[in-house]
Short mmCIF file of C-alpha atoms and ligand atoms in Angstrom, two decimals:
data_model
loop_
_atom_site.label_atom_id
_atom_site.label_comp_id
_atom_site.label_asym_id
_atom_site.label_seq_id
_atom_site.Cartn_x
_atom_site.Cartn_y
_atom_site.Cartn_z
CA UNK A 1 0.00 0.00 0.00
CA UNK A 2 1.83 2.94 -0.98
CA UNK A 3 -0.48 5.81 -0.47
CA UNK A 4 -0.18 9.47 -2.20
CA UNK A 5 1.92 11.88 0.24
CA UNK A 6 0.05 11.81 3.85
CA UNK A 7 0.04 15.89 5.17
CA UNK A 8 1.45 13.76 8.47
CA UNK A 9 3.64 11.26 9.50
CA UNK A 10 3.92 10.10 13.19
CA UNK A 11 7.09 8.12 13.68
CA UNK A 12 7.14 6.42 17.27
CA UNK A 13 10.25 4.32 18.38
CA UNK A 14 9.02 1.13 20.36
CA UNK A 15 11.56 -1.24 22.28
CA UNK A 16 9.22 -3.79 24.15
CA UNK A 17 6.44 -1.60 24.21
CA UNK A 18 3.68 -4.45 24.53
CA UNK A 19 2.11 -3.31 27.67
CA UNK A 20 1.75 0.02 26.37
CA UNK A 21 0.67 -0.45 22.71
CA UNK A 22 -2.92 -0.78 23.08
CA UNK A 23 -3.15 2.77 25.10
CA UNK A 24 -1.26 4.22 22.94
CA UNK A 25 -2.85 3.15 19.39
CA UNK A 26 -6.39 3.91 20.65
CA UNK A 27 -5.38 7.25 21.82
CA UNK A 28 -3.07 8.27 18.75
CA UNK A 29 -5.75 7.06 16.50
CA UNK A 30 -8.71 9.13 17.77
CA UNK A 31 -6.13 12.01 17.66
CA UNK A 32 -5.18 11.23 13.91
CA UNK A 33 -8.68 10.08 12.71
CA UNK A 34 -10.00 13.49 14.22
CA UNK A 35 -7.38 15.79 11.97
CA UNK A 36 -9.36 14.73 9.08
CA UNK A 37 -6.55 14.52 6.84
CA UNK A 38 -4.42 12.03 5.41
CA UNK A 39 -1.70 10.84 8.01
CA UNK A 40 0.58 7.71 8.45
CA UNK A 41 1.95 6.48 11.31
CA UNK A 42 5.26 5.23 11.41
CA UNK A 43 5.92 2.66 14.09
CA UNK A 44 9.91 1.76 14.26
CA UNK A 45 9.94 -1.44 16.37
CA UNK A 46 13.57 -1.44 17.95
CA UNK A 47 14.43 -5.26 17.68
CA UNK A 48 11.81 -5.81 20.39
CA UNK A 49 12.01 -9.38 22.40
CA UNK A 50 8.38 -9.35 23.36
CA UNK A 51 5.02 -9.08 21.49
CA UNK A 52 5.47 -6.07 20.33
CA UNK A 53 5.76 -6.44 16.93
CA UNK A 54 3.00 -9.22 16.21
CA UNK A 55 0.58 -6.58 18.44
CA UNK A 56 2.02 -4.45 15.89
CA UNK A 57 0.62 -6.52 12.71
CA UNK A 58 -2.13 -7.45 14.87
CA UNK A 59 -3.32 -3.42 14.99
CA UNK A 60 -2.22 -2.87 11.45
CA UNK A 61 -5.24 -5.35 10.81
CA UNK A 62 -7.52 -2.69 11.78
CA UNK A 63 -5.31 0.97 11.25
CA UNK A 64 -4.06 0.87 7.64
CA UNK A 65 -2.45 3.90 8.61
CA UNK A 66 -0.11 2.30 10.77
CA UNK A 67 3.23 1.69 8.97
CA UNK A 68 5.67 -0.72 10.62
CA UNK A 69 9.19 -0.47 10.41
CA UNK A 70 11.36 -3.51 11.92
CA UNK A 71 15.02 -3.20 12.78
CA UNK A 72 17.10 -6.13 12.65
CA UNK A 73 18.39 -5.29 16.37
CA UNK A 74 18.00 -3.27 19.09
CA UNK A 75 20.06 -0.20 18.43
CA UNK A 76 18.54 2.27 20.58
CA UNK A 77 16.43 5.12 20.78
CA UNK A 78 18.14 7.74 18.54
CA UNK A 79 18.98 4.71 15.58
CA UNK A 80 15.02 4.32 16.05
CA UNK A 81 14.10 7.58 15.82
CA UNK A 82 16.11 7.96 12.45
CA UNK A 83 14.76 5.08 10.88
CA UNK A 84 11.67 6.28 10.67
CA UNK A 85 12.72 9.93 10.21
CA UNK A 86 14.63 8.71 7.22
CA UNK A 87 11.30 6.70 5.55
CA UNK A 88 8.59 8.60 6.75
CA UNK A 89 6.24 10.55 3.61
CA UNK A 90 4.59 13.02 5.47
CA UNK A 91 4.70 17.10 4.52
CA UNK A 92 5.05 17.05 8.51
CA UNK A 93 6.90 14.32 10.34
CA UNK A 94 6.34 14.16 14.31
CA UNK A 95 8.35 12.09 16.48
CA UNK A 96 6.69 11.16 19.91
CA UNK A 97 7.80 8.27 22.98
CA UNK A 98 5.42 5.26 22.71
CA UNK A 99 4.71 5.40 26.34
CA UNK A 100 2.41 8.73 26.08
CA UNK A 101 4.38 10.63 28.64
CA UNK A 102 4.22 13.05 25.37
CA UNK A 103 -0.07 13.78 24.75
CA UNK A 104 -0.32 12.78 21.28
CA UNK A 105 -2.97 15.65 21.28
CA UNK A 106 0.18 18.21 21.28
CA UNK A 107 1.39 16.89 18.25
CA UNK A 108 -2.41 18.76 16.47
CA UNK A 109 -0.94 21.76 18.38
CA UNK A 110 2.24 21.56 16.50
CA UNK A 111 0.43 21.10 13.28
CA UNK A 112 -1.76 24.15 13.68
CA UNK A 113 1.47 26.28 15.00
CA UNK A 114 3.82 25.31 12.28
CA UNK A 115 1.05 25.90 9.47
CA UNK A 116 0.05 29.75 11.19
CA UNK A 117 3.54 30.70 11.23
CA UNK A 118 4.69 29.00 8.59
CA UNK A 119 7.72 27.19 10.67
CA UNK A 120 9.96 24.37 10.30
CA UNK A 121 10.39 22.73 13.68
CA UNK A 122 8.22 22.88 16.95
CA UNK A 123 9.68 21.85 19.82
CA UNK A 124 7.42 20.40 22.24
CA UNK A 125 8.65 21.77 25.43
CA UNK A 126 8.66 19.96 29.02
CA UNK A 127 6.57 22.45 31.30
CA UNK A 128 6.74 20.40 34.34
CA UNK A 129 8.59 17.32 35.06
CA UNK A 130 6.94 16.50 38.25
CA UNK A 131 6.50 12.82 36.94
CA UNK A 132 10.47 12.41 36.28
CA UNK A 133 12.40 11.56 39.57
CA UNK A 134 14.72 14.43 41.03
CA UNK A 135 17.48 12.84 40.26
CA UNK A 136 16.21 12.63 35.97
CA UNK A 137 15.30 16.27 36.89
CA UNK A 138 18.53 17.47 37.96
CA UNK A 139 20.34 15.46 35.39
CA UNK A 140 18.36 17.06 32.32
CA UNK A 141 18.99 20.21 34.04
CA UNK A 142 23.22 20.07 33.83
CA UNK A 143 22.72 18.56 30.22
CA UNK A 144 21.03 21.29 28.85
CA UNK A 145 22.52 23.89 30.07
CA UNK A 146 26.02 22.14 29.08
CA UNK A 147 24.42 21.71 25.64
CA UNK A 148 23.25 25.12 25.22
CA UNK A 149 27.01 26.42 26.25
CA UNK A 150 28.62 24.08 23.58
CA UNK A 151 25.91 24.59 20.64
CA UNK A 152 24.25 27.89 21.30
CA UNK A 153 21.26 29.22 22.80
CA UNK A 154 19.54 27.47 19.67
CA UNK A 155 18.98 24.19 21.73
CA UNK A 156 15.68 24.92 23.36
CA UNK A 157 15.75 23.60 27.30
CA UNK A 158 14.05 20.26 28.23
CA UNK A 159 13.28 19.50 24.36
CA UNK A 160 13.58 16.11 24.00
CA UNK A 161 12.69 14.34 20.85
CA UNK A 162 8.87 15.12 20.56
CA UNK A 163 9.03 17.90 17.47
CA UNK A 164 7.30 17.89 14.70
CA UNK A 165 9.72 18.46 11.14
CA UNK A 166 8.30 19.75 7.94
CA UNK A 167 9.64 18.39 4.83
CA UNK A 168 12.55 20.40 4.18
CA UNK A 169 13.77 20.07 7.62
CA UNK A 170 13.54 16.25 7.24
CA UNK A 171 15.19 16.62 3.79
CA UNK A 172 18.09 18.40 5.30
CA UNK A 173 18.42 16.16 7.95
CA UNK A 174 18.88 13.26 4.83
CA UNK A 175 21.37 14.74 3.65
CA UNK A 176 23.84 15.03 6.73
CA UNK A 177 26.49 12.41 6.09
CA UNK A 178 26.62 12.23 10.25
CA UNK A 179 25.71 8.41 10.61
CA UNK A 180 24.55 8.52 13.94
CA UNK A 181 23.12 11.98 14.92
CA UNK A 182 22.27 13.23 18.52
CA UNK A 183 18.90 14.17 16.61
CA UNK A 184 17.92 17.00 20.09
CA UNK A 185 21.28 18.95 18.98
CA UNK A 186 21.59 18.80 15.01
CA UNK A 187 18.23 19.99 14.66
CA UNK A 188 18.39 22.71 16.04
CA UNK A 189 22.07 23.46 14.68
CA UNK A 190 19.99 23.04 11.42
CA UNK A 191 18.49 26.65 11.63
CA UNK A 192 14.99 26.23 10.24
CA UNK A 193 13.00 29.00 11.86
CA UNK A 194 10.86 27.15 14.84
CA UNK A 195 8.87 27.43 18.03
CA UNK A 196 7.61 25.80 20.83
CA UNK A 197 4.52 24.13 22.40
CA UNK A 198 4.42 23.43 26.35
CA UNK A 199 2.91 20.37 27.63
CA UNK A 200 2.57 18.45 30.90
CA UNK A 201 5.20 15.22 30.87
CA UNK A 202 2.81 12.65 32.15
CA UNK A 203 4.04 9.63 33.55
CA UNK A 204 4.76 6.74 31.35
CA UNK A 205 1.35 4.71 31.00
CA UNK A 206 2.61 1.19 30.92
CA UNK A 207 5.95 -0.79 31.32
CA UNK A 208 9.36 0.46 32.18
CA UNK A 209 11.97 2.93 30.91
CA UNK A 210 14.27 1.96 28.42
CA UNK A 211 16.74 4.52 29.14
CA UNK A 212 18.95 3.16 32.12
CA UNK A 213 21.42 5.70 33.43
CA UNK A 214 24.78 3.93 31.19
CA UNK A 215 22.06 5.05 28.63
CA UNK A 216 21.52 8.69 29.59
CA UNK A 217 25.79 8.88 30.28
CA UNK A 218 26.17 7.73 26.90
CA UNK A 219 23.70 10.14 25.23
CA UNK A 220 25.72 12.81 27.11
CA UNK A 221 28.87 12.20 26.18
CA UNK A 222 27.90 11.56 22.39
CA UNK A 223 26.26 14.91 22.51
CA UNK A 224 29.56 16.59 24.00
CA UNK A 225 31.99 14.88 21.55
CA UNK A 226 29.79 15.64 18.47
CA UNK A 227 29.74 19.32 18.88
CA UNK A 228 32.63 20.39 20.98
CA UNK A 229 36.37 19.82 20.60
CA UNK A 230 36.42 21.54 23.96
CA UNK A 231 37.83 18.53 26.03
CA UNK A 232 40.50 18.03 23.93
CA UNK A 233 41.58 21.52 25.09
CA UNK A 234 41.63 20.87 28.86
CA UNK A 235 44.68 18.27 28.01
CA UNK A 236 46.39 21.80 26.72
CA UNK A 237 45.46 23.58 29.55
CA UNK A 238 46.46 21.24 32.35
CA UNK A 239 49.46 20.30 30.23
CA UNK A 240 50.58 24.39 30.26
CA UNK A 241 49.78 24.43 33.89
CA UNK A 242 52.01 21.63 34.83
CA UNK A 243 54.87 23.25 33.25
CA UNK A 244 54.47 26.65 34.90
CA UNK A 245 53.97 24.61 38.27
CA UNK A 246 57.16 22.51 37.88
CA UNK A 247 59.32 25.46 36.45
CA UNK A 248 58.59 27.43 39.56
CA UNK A 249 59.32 24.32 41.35
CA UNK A 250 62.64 24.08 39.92
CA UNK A 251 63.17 27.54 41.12
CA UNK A 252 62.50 26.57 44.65
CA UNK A 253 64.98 23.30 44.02
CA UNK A 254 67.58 25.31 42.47
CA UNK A 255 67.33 28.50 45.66
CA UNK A 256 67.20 25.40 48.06
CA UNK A 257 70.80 23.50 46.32
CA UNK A 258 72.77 27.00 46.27
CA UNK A 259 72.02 27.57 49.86
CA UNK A 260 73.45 24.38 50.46
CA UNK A 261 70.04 22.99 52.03
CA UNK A 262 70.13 19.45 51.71
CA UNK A 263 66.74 18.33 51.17
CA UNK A 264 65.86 14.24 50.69
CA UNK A 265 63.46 15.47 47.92
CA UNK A 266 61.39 12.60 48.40
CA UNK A 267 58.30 14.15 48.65
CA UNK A 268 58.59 16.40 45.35
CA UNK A 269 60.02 13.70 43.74
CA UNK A 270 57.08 11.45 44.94
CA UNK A 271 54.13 14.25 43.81
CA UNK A 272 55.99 15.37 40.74
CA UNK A 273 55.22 11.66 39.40
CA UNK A 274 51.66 10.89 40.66
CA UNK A 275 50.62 14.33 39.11
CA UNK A 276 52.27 14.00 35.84
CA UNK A 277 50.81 10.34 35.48
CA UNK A 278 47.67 11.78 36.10
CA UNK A 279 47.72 14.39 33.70
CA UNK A 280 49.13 12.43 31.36
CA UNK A 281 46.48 9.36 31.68
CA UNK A 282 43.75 12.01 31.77
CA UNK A 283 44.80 13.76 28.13
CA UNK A 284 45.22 10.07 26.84
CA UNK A 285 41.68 9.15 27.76
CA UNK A 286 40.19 12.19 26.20
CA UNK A 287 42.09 11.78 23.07
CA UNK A 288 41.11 8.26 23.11
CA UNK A 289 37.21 9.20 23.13
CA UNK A 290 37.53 11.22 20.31
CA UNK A 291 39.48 8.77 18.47
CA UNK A 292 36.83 6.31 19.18
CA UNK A 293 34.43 7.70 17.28
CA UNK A 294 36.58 8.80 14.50
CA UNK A 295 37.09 5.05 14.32
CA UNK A 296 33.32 4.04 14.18
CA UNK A 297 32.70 7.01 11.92
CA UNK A 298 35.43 6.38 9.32
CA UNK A 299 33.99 2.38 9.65
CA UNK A 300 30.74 3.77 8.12
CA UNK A 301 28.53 1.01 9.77
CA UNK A 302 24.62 2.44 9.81
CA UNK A 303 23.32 2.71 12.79
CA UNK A 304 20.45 0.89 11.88
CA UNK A 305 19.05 -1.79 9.73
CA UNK A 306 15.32 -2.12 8.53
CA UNK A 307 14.16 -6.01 7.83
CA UNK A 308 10.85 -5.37 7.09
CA UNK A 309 8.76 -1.96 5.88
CA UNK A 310 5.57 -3.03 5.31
CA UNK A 311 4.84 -0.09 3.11
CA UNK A 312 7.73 -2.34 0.97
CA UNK A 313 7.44 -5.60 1.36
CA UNK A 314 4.36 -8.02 2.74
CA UNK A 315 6.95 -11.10 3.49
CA UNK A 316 7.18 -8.90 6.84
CA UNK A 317 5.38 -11.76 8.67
CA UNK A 318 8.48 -14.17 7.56
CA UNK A 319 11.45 -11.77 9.17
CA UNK A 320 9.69 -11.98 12.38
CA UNK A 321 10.29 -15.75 13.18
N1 UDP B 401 13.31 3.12 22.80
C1 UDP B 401 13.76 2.51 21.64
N2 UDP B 401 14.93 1.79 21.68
C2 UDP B 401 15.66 1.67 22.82
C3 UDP B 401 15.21 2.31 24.00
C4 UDP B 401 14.03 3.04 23.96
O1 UDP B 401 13.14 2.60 20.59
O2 UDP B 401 16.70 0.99 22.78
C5 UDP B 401 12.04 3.88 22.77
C6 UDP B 401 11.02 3.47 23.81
O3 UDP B 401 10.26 2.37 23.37
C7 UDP B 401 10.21 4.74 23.97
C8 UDP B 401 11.23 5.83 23.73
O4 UDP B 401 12.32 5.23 23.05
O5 UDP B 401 9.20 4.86 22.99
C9 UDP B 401 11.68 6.50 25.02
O6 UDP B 401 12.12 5.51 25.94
P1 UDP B 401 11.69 5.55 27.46
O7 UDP B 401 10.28 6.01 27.61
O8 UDP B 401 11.99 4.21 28.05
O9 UDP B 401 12.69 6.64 28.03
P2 UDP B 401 12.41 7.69 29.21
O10 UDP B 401 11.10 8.36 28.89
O11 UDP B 401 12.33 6.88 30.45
O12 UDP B 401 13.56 8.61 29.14
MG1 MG B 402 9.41 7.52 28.52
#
């Protein structure tokens, strides 16, 4: 079924979401059904281990809208979230968490506010997050300020990945060659003229979060390293302030041997070495975590893999056994 250009897509990224799927489709779908014009929804299922994708099929049954998307593995939310970006039709592309702590209603919101103002990107903008735990709270707080220090006041604060893109936003975003983007920075480094729609987090309706804190470390220190050479330059800096400390030390050494003070120089001797090590370990590691991903970007793996599409192919039934 390949339908003429829907005015919307809805891409949602769904790693064992089986708990939540039935919420989520009857809600979506009375949203969608109520716009009253052509929409697909994309639904990106993350290389799932539970029901999730035969509920999938199973709902596809009764929503032709619903487009699913399979990915060979589990490759995480941002991988997901391409996927679909990449594939989805729509004039308007939304991206929203399966587990309706984003109101699908907001995403009609977005719509109407993109359309009025003729805009690129809407941001759909955290106004509470009573329902995240302080710690979560505090977290997102550091990131985004760090974030909007290192990219520019561009990054809106506590937007996470519930936007809506029009077409040429989604176009440009094809054509970065970045494999794996941190999707919350490059589109707004992208410059498309955009706004912003509050809404109330909710909690998430059913199952648990995927996003365990190695997660949320790793999303921050992608999001560093992929717009900010700036820890490279602390090696520089500690490495410039090591050499005026041990020059004036040598001072002290050299005063201390012409007065004919005989010092054991153990100590000295003893801190000179741990700090240097430390230093030098320190400017290692950094230069190592850049290097890393200059390794896995010169590799050129994708970050995902679609099986199935079944806009593409109806065998879909056979890749999921
Ligand atoms: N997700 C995904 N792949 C993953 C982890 C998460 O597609 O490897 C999806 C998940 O199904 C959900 C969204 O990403 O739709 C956000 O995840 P979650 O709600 O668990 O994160 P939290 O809201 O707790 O930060
Ligand atoms: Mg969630």
């Amino acid at each position: 079924m390949v339908a003429s250009e829907p005015a919307l897509s809805v891409v949602i990224p769904m790693y064992n979401e089986e708990s939540v799927l039935p919420l989520l489709v009857a809600r979506l779908r009375g949203v969608l059904d109520a716009l009253g014009e052509p929409y697909e929804v994309v639904a990106v299922d993350d290389g799932s281990t539970d029901r999730t994708p035969v509920a999938l099929l199973a709902a596809r049954r009764q929503w032709p809208q619903l487009r699913v998307l399979r990915l060979r593995r589990n490759s995480g939310h941002q991988p997901a979230l391409l996927a679909g970006l990449m594939r989805a039709r729509g004039g308007y592309v939304a991206t929203i968490d399966a587990d309706l702590q984003d109101p699908p209603e907001t995403i009609v919101e977005m719509l109407r506010l993109a359309r009025g103002q003729n805009l690129d990107i809407v941001y759909g903008i955290r106004a509470n997050r009573q329902a995240d735990t302080t710690f979560k709270r505090w977290t997102a707080g550091v990131y985004y300020r760090l974030m909007r220090r290192i990219v520019g006041n561009d990054v809106p604060a506590h937007a996470g990945d519930f936007r809506l893109l029009s077409r040429a936003a989604v176009e440009a975003l094809r054509e970065l060659p970045e494999r794996a983007p941190v999707l919350r920075l490059v589109v707004p480094w992208l410059g498309f003229p955009s706004g912003e729609v509050p809404f109330e987090r909710a909690e998430r309706a059913a199952g648990r979060t995927k996003y365990p804190l190695s997660r949320m470390i790793a999303l921050a220190a992608d999001s560093v390293t992929s717009f900010s050479a700036a820890p490279l330059r602390v090696a520089t800096w500690l490495g410039l302030a090591g050499v005026v400390l041990c020059g004036i030390l040598v001072v002290i050494a050299l005063i201390a041997y012409f007065n004919g003070a005989t010092v054991s120089g153990w100590p000295s001797l003893y801190v000179a070495v741990l700090f240097l090590g430390a230093v030098q370990l320190l400017c290692l590691g950094l230069l190592g975590e850049y290097v890393a991903r200059i390794y896995t970007a010169v590799q050129g793996r994708p970050a995902y893999s679609v099986v199935a599409d079944t806009d593409e192919a109806e065998s879909i039934v056979d890749s999921l056994r």
